[in-house]
GROMACS .gro file of C-alpha atoms in nm:
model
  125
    1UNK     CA    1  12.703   7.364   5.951
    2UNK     CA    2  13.007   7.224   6.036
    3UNK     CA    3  12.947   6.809   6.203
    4UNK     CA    4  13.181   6.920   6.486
    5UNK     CA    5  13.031   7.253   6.529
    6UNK     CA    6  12.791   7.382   6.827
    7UNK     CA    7  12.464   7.403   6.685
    8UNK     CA    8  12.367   7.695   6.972
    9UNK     CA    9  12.652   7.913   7.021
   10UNK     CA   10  12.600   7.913   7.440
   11UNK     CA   11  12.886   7.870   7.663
   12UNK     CA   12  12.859   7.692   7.991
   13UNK     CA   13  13.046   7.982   8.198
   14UNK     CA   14  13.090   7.729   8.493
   15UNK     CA   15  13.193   7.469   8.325
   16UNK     CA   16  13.438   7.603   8.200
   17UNK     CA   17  13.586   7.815   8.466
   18UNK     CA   18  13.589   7.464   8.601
   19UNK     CA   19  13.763   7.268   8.307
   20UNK     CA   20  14.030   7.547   8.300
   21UNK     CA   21  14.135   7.528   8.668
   22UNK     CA   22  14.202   7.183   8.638
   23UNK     CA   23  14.400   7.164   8.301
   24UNK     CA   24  14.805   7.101   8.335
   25UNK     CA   25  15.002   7.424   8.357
   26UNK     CA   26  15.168   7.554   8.032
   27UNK     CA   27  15.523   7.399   8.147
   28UNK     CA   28  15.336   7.086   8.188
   29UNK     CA   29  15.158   7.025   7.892
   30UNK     CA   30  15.503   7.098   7.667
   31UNK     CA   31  15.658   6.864   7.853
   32UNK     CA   32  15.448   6.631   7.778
   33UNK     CA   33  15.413   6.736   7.404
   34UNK     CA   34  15.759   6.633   7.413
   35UNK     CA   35  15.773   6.324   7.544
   36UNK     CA   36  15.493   6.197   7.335
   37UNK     CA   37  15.705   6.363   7.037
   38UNK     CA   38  15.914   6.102   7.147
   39UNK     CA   39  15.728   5.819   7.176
   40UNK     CA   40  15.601   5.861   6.797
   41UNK     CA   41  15.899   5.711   6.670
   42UNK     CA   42  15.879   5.316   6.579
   43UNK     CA   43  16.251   5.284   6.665
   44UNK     CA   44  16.266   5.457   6.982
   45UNK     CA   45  15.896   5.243   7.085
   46UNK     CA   46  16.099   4.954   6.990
   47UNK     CA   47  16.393   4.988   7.226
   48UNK     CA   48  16.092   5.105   7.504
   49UNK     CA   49  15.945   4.748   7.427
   50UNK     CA   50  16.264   4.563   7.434
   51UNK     CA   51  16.346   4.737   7.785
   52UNK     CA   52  15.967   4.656   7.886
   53UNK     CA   53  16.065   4.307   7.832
   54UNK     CA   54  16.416   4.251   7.871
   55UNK     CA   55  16.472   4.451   8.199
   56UNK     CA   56  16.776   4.605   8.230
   57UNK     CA   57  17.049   4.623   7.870
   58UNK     CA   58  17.316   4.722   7.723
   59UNK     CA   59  17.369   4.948   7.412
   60UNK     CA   60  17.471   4.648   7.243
   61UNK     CA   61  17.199   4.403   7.339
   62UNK     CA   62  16.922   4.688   7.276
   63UNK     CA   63  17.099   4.739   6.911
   64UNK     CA   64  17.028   4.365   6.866
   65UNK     CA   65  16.690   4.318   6.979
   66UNK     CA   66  16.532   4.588   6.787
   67UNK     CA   67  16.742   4.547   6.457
   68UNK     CA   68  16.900   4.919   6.518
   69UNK     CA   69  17.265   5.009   6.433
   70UNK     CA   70  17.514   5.067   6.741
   71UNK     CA   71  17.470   5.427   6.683
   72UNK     CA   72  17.102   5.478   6.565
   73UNK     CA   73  17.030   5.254   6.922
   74UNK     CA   74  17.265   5.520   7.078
   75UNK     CA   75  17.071   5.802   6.936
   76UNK     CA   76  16.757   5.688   7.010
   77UNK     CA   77  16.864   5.620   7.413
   78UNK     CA   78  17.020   5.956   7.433
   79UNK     CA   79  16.723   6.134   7.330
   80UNK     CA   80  16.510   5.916   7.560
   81UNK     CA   81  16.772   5.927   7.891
   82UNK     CA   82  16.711   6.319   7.799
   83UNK     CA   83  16.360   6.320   7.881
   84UNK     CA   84  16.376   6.107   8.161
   85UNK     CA   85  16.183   5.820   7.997
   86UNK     CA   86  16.502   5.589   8.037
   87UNK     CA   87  16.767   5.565   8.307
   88UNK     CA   88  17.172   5.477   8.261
   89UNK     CA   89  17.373   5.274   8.519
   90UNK     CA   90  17.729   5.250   8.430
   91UNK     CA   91  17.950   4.950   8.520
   92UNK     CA   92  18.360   5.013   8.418
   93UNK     CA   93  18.313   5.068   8.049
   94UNK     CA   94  17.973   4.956   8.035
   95UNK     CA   95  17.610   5.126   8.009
   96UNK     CA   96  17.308   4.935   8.095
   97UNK     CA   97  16.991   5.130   8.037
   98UNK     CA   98  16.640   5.080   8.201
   99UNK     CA   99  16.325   5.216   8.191
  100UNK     CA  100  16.283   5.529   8.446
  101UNK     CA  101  16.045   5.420   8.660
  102UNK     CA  102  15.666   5.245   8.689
  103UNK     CA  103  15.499   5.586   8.529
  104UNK     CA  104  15.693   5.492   8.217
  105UNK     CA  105  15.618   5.138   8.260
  106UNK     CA  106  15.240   5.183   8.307
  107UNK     CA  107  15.218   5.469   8.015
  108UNK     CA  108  15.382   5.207   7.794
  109UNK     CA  109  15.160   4.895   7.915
  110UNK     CA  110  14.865   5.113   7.880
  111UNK     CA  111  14.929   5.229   7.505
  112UNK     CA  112  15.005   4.891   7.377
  113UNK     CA  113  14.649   4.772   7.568
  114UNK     CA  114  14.528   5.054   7.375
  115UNK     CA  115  14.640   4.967   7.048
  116UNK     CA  116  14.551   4.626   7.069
  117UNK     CA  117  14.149   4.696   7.200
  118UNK     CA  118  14.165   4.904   6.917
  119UNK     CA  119  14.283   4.672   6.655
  120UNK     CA  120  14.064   4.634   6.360
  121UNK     CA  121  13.802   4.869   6.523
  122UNK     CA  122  13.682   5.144   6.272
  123UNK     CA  123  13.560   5.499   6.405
  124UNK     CA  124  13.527   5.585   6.758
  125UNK     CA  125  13.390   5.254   6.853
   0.00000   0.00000   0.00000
């Protein structure tokens, strides 16, 4: 037998019913797939970090702090502003990018929390 197997193959009808009712919608849980397709890049992390910190940047600044080119820190915002994980304000020729809002903030505080109560654990701990 499989280790992640059910031993008895009995279904708990109500629990279920119950887990079901309460998962995201379909629309919901692809979003999300996509924004944490997102966030599985080092450089784009990065540039979420260095906004985390730093507040509100520019292209320029962003490119800087996280050792990117001009146009790979470009990239990586674009693809970002896209799924509304960072926000633009424009000044004249200027762009000065920000995280969207606390959601983002707290999503990001809470997986680097994660990852360091986590470091050098083995197995589910």
């Amino acid at each position: 037998m499989e280790p992640d197997a059910c031993s008895v193959p009995v279904v708990d009808a109500e629990r279920v019913s119950s887990v079901r009712r309460a998962l995201p919608s379909e629309e919901t849980v692809q979003d999300l797939a996509q924004v944490f397709g997102l966030l599985a890049d080092p450089g784009r992390l990065r540039m979420m970090a260095a906004l985390l910190e730093g507040g509100e940047m520019c292209v320029c600044d962003l490119a800087a702090a996280t050792g990117q080119s001009m146009s790979g820190a470009s990239h990586a915002l674009r693809l970002l502003r896209m799924r509304r994980v960072v926000k633009v304000r424009r000044s004249g020729r200027m762009a000065y990018y920000q995280l969207a809002d606390s959601h983002v903030r707290m999503l990001f505080d809470l997986a680097i929390t994660h990852a360091r109560h986590t470091e050098g654990e083995l197995g589910d701990g």
